[in-house]
Short mmCIF file of C-alpha atoms in Angstrom, two decimals:
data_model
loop_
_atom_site.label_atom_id
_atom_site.label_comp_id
_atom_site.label_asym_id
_atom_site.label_seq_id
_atom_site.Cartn_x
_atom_site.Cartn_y
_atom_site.Cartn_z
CA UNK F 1 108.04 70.66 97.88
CA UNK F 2 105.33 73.54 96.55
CA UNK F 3 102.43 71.22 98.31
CA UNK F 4 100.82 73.70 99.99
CA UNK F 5 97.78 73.94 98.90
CA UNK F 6 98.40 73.68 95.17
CA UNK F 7 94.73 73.33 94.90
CA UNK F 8 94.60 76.97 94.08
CA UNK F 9 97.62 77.66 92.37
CA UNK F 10 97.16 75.04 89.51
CA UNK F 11 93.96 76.47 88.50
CA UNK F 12 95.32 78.92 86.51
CA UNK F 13 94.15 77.37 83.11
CA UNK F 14 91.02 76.19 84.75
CA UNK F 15 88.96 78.88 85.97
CA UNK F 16 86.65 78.69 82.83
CA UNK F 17 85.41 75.78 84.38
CA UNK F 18 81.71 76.55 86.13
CA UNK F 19 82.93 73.70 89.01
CA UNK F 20 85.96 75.96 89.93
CA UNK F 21 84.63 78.13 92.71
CA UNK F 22 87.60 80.15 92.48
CA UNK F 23 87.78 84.03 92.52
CA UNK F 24 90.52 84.81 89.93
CA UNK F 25 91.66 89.04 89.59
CA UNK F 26 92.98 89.86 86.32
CA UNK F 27 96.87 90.69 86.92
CA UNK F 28 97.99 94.18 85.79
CA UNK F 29 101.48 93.05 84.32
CA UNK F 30 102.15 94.58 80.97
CA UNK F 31 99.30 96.73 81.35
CA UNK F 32 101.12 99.25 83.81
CA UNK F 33 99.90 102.68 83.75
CA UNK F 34 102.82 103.67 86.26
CA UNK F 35 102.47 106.67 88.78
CA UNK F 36 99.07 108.91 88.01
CA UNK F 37 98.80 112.34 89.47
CA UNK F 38 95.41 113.04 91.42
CA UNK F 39 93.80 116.08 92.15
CA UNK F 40 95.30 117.56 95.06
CA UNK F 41 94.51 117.68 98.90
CA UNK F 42 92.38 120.66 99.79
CA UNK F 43 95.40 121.08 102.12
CA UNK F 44 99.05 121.62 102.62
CA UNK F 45 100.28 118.56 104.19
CA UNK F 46 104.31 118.74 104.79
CA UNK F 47 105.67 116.25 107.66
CA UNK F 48 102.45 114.16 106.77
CA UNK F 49 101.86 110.97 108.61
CA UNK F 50 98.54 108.67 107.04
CA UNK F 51 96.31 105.76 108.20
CA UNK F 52 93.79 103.85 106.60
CA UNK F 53 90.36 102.13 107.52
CA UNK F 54 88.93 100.25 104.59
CA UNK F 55 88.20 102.97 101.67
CA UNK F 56 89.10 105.69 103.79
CA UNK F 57 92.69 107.83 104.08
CA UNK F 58 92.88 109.72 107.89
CA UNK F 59 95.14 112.83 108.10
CA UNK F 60 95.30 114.25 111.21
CA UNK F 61 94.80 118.08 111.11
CA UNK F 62 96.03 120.51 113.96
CA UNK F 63 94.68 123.67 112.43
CA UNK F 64 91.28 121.97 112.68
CA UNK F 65 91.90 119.58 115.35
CA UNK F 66 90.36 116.70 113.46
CA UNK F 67 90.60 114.14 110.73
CA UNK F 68 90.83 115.25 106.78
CA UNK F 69 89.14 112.16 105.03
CA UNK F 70 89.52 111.10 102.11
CA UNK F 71 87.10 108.33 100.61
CA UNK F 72 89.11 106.12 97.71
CA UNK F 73 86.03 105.58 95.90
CA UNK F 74 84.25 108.78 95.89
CA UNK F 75 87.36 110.60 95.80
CA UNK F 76 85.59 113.18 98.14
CA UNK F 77 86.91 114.37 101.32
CA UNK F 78 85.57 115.19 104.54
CA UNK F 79 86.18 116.56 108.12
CA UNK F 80 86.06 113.80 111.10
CA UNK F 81 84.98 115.48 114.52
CA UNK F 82 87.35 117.85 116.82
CA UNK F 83 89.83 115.94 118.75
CA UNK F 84 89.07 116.89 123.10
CA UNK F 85 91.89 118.94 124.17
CA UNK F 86 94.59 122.06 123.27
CA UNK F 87 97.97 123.01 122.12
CA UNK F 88 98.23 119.13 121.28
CA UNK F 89 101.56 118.03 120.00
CA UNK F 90 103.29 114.76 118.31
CA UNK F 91 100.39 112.89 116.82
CA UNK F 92 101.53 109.22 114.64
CA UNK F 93 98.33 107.44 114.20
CA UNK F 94 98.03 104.12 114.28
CA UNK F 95 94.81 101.89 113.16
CA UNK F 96 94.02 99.38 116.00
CA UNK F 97 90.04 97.33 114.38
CA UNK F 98 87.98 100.01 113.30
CA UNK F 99 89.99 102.36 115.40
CA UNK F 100 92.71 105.18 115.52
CA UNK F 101 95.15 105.75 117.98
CA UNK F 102 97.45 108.67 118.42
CA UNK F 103 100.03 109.19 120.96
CA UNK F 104 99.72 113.24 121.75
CA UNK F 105 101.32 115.46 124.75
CA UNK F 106 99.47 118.94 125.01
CA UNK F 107 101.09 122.04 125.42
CA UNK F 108 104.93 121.88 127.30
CA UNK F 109 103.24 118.99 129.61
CA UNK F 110 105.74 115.53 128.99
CA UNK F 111 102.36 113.36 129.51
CA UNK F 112 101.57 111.30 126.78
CA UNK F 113 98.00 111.01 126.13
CA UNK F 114 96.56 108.21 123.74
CA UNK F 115 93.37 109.21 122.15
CA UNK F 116 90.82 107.43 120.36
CA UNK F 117 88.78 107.84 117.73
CA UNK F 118 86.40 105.14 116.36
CA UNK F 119 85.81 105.34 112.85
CA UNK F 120 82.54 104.35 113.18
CA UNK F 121 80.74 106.37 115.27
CA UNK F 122 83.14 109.54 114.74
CA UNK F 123 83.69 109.84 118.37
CA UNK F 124 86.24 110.39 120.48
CA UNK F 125 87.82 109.17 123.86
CA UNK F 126 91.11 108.45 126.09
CA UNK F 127 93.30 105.14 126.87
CA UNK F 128 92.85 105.11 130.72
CA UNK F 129 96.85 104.49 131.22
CA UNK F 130 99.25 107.51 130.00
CA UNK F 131 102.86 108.01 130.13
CA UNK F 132 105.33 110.66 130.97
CA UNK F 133 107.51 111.49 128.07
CA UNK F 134 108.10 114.00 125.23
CA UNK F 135 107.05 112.94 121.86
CA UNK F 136 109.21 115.67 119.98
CA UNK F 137 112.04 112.76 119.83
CA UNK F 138 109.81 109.58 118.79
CA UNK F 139 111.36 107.72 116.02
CA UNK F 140 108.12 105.60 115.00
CA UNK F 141 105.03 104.51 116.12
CA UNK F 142 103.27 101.41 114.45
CA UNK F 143 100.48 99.01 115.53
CA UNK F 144 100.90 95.25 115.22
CA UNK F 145 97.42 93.26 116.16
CA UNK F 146 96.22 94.94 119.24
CA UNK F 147 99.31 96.67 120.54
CA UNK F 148 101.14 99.92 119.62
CA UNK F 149 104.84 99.82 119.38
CA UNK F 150 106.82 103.40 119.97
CA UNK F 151 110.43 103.83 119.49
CA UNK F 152 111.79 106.75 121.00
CA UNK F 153 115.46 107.28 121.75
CA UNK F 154 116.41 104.01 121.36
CA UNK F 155 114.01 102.52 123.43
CA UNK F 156 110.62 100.59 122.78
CA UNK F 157 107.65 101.41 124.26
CA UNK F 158 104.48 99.03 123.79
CA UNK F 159 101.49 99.99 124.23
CA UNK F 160 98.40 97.09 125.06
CA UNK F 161 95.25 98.39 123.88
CA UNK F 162 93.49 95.66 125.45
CA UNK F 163 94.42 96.17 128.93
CA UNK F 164 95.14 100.15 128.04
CA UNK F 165 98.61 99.24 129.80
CA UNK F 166 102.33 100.61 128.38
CA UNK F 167 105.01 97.74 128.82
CA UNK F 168 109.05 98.24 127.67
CA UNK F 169 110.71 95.62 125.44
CA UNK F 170 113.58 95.88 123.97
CA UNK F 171 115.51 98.81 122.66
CA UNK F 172 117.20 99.72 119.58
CA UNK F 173 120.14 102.16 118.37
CA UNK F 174 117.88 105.67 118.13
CA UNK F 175 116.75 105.80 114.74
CA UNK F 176 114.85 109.16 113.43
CA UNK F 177 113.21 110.45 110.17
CA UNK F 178 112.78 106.69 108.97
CA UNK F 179 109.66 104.72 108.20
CA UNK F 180 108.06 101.44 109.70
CA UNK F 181 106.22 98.78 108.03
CA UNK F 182 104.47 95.28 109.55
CA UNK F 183 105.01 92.16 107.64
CA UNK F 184 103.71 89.15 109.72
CA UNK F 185 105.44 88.96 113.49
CA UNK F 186 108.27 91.47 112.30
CA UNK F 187 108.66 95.22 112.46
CA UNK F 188 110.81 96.22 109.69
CA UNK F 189 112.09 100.07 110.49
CA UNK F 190 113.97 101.05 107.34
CA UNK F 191 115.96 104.52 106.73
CA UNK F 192 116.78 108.10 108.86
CA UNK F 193 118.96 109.33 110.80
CA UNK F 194 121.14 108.22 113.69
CA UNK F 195 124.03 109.01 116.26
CA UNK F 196 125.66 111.95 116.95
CA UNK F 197 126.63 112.45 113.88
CA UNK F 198 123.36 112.46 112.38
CA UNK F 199 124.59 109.96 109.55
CA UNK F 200 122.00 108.54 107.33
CA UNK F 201 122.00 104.86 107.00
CA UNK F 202 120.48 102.73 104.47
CA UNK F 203 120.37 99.52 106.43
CA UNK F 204 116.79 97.71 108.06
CA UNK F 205 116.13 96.73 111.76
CA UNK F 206 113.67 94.41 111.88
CA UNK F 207 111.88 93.87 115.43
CA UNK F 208 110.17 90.65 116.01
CA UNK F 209 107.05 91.00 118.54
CA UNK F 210 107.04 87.21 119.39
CA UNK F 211 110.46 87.16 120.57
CA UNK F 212 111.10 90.68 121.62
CA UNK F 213 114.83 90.16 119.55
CA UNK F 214 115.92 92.59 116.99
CA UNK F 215 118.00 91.62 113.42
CA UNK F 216 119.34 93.58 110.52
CA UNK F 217 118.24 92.91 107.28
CA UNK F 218 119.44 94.15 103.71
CA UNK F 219 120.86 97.34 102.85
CA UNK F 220 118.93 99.89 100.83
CA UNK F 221 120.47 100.98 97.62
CA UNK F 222 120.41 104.58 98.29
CA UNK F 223 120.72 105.77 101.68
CA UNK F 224 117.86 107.91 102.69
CA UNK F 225 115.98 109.51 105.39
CA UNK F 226 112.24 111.56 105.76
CA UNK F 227 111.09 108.41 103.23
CA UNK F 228 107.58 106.47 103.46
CA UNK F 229 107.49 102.81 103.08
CA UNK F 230 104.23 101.32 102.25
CA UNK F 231 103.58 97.39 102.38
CA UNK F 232 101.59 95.26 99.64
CA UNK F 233 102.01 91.49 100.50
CA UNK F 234 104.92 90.24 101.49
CA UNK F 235 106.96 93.69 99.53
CA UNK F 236 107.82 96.87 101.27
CA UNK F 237 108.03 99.78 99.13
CA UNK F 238 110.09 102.75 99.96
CA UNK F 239 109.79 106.07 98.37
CA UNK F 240 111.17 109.37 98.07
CA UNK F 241 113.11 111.16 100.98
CA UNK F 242 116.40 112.87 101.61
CA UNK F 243 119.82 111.18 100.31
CA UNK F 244 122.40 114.09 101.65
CA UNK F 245 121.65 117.00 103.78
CA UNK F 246 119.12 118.35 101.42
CA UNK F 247 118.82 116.63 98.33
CA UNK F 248 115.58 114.82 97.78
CA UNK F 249 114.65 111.97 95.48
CA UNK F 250 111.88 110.21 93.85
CA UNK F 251 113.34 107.07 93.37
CA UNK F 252 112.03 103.98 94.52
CA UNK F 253 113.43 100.85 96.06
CA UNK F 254 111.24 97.40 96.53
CA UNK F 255 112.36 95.61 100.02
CA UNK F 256 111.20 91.51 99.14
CA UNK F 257 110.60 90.66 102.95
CA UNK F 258 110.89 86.32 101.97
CA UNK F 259 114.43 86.77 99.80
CA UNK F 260 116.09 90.27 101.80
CA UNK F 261 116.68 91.44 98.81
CA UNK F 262 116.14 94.84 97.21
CA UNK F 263 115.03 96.43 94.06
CA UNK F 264 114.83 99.52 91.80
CA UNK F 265 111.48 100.45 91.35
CA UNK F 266 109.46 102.87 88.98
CA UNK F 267 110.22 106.86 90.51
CA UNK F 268 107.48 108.84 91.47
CA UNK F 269 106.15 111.51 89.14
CA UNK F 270 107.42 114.62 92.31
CA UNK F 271 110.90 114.50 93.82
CA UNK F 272 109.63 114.88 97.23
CA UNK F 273 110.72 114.53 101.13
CA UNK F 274 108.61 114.27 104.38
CA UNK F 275 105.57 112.51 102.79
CA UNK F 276 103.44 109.62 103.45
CA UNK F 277 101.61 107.10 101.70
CA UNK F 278 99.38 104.03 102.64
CA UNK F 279 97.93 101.22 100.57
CA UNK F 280 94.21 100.73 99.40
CA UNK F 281 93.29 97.68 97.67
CA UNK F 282 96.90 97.25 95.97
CA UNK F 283 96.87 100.92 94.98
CA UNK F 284 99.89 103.01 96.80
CA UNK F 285 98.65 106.74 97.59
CA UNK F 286 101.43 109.30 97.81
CA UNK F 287 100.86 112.33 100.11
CA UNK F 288 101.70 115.68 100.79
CA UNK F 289 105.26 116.46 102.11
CA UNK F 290 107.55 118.73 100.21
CA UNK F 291 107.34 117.98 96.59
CA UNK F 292 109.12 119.95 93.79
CA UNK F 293 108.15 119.63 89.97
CA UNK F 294 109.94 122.56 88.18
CA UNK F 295 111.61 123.62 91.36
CA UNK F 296 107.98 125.02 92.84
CA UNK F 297 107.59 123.78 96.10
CA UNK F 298 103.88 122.16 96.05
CA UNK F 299 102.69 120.42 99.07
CA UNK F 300 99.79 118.99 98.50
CA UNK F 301 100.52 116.91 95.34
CA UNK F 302 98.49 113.03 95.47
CA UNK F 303 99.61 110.43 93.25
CA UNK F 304 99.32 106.73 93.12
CA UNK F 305 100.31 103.70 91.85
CA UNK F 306 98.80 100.42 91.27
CA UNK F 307 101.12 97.16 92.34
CA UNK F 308 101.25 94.79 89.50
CA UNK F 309 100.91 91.47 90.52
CA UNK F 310 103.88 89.29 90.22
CA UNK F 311 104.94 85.98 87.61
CA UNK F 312 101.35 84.50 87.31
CA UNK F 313 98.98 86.02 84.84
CA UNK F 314 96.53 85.44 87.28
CA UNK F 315 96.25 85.99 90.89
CA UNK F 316 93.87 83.32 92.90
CA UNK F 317 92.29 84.20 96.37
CA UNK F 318 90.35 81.99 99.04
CA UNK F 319 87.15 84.10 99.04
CA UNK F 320 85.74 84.91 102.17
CA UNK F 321 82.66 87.23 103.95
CA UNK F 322 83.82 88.63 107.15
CA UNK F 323 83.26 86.61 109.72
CA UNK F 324 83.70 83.56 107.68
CA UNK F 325 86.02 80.49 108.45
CA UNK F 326 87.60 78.40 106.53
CA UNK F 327 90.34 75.08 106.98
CA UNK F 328 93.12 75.36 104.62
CA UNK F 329 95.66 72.23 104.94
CA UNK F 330 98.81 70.95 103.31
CA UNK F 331 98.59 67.21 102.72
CA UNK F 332 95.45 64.79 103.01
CA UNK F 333 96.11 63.96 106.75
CA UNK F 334 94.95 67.37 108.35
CA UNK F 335 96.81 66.90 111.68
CA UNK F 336 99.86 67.34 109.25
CA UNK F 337 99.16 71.31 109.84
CA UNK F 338 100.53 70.99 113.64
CA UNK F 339 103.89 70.55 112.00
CA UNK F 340 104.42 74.22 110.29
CA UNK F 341 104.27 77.42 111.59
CA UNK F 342 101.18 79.44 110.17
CA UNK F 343 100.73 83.39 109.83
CA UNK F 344 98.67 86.08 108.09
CA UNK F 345 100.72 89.12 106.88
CA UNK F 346 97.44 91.44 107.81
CA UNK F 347 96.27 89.90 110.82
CA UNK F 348 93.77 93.09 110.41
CA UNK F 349 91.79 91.43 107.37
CA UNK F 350 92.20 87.52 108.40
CA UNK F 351 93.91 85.49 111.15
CA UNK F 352 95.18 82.22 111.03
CA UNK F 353 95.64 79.45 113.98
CA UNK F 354 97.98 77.06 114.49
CA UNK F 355 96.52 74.60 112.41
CA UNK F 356 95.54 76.70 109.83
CA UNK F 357 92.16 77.64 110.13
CA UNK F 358 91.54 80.92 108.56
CA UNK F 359 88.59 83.58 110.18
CA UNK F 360 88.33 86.26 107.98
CA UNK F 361 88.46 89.96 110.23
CA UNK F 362 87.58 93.10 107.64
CA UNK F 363 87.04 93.73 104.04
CA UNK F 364 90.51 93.42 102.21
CA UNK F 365 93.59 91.20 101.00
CA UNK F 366 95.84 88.99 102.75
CA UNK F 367 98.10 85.93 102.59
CA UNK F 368 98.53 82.86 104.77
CA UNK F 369 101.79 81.55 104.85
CA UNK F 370 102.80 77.88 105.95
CA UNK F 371 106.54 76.90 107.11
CA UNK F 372 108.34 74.03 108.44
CA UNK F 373 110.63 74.28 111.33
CA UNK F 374 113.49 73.99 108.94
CA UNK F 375 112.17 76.25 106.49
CA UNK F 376 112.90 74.28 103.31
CA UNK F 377 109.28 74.42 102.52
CA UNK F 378 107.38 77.76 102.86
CA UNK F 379 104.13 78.80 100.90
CA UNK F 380 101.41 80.80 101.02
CA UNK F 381 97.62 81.51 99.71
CA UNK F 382 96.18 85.07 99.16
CA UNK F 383 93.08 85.90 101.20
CA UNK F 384 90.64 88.17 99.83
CA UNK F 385 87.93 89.49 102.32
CA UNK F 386 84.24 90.93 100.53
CA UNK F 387 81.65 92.71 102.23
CA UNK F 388 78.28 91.32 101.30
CA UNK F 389 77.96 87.93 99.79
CA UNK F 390 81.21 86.17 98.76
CA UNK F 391 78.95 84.05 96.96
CA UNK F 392 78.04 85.73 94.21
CA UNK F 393 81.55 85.51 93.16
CA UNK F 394 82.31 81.91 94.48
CA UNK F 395 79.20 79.82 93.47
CA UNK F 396 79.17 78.19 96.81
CA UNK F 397 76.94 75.20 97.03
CA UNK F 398 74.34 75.47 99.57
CA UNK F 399 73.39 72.10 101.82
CA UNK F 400 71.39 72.17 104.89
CA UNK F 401 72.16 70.39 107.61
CA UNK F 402 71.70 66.37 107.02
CA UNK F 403 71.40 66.95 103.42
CA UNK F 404 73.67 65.59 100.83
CA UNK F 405 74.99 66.20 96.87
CA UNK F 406 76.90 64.34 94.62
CA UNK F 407 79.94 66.34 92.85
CA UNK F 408 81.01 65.34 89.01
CA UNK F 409 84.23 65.94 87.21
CA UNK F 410 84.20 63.13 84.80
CA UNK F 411 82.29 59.50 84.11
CA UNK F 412 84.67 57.04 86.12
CA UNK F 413 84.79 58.46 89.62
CA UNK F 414 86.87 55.92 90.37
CA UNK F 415 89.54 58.30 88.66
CA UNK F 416 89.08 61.16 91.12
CA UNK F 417 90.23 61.62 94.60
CA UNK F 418 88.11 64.01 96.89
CA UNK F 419 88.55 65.32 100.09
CA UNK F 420 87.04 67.74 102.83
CA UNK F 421 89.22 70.17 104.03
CA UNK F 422 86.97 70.49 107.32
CA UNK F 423 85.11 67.01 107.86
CA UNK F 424 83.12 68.69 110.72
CA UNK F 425 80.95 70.66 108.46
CA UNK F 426 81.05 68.58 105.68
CA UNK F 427 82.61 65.07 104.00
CA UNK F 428 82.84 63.36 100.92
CA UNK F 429 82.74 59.95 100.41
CA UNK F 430 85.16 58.15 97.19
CA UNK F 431 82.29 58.11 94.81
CA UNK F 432 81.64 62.62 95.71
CA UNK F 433 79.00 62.14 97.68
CA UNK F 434 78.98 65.25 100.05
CA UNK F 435 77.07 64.87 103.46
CA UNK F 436 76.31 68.23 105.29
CA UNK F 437 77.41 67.96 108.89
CA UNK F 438 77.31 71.80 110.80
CA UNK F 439 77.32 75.19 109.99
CA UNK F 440 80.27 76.59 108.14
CA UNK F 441 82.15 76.76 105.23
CA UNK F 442 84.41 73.76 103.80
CA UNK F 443 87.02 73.51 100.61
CA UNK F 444 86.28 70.26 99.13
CA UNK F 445 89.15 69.48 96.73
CA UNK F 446 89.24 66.97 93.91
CA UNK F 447 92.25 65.67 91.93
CA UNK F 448 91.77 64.33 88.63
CA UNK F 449 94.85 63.40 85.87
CA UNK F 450 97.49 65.34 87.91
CA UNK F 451 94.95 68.88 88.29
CA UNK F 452 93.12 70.29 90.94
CA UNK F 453 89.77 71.32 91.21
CA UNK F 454 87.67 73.59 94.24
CA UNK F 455 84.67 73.20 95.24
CA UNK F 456 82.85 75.95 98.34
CA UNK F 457 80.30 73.93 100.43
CA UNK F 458 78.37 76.09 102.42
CA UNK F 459 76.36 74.52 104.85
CA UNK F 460 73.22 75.74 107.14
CA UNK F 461 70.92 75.02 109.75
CA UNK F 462 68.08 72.65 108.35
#
């Protein structure tokens, strides 16, 4: 039942071909260079929360009332501007676009304040609609699309950035000193404390923003609280914390969101509670927290790790620009697609509709996953989002409007079956004639002897 687009995943052995417009990354299995120490933050950073924005790591700073920034690339840091206000309190950022929001209270005043501050212009500014309650007991705060989700004392608070409105949905047991993580529609809250008795659990609520319901998923191994959990595809990683009162680990436990299922992972180099860490192009970045090596207490330790990719030895995204679209489908008949249920893990970097057409959002990776009602088929393409020119990589063909190509894979095209993925920009006709209809970009597929072969159209105005 793997039909879903198997275009891509059977080009594994075929990507020498110059016809395969395929971008293939190099997987990192056997070549694992484990956790690497980094040089440290110019800071101490204990009860740390992160965020990212493309390249860049935010830390929110109270002594200076402003971002720390740390640039991936150019491993340099730098100060954002000075958050408006005093004696400001709470602060779990969350990245909303190109912005970041954090719920604060100033002072001993109970009103919540959101403010806002766009990456892009380092500004600053207020939500218009804010809320009277204490932040000291929030559980978690974590963005999904264009709403903020807050779980405080075993309620949920949401947040509508759009319409700068707070609703309620529904509540949950009071969980505190865990970590969040996004995966698709679901909220997976994982670790910390709860009740009276302050009992750590090891189990994961998952909270479903579609259908405002709420179900349990897997235990952890090790129960733990004060942990980070950091997502890379479809995986949830969970690091460090506290497993008794005040014993801290490094170990490291995989949650496999598609199976429930957990895993031992590699330990971090620092046995460390109350970090956090984020994820920048498949590289996890530890943080700050309390971290001991040799029983010193050092709290501005970095180290990362770089996710190896999975089975395949190579790892095959759709390549897209921002801004781009592109139809992905699942058999030849693309009205087939109203039949499964489609979704982008990091609706951040690319959405997907309902009948699988893919717009590519920000610079970064994704996957697209395709399900049937009864889910005994479920399967899903990675999405990898370039700034600049996708093309370069992708040797799109280039058509204007009206004009048309003939594609080749062997002598007897009568052997070869073609088809457009999106016959309003472009078709093909049995022989591989192509005929330029619109704007866009179209995934013309051709199956010779049991393989499958890509070809990028890219068509534009004549």
């Amino acid at each position: 039942m793997k039909r879903l687009l198997v275009l891509l995943m059977t080009l594994c052995m075929l990507t020498g071909l110059c016809s395969v417009n395929v971008y293939a990354e190099e997987s990192l299995q056997g070549q694992d260079e484990g956790w690497q120490e980094e040089e440290p933050m110019p800071m101490d950073a204990s009860n740390i929360r992160l965020v990212t924005v493309g390249d860049e790591i935010y830390y929110m700073d109270f002594e200076t009332k402003g971002f720390k920034i740390y640039n991936v690339k150019t491993k340099v840091w730098k100060d954002s501007t000075r958050v408006p206000g005093s004696s400001l309190r709470g602060g779990w950022p969350v990245v909303v676009g190109k912005k970041i929001y954090i719920p604060l209270t100033q002072g001993s005043d109970p009103l919540i304040v959101i403010y806002i501050y766009d990456t892009e212009t380092d500004m600053w500014s207020k939500a218009e609609q804010n809320r009277f309650f204490d932040t000291q007991y929030v559980s978690n705060v974590i963005s999904v699309e264009s709403k903020i989700y807050l779980l405080k004392a075993g309620k949920l608070w949401i947040f509508d950035t759009t319409a700068s409105k707070w609703i309620e949905g529904k509540g949950r047991s009071a969980l505190v000193s865990g970590d969040a993580a996004v995966v698709g529609k679901n909220i997976y809250f994982i670790g910390g404390n709860i009740g009276i008795d302050k009992s750590t659990p090891n189990g994961v609520s998952i909270y479903n923003i579609d259908t405002d319901t709420w179900s349990e998923g897997a235990d952890m191994l090790t129960h733990r609280s004060f942990l980070t959990v950091s997502t890379v595809g479809s995986k949830i990683y969970a690091l460090g914390g506290t497993i008794k009162s005040s014993t801290y680990t490094n170990s490291v436990e995989i949650y496999d969101t598609i199976t429930n299922t957990w895993t031992t992972g590699q330990p971090n180099l620092f046995i460390r509670t109350g970090a956090d860490s984020v994820v920048v192009n498949d590289k996890i970045y530890l943080m700050g927290g309390f971290a001991y090596k040799e029983s010193e207490l050092l709290r501005d330790r970095v180290e990362t790790f770089q996710i190896c990719n999975s089975s395949l030895d190579k790892r095959l995204f759709v390549l897209l620009n921002i801004g781009e679209t592109v139809q992905l489908s699942i058999t030849k008949n693309l009205s087939d697609n109203a039949n499964f249920t489609w979704r982008s893990i990091n609706q951040s970097i690319a959405t997907v509709d309902a009948h699988g057409k893919v717009t590519a959002v920000a610079e970064g990776d994704t996957e697209i996953y395709a399900e049937n009602a009864d889910g005994t088929f479920k399967e899903y393409i990675p999405i990898k989002v370039v700034a600049g020119s996708a093309d370069e990589t992708r040797l799109a063909t280039y058509l204007r409007q009206g004009e048309k190509i003939r594609l080749y894979l062997c002598d007897d095209p009568s052997t070869v079956t073609w088809r457009s993925m999106d016959e309003s920009i472009a078709t093909i006709s049995e022989t591989g004639q192509v005929a330029a209809i619109k704007n866009g970009l179209v995934i013309i597929q051709g199956e010779l002897e049991g393989e499958t072969y890509l070809f990028y159209v890219r068509v534009v105005s004549a």
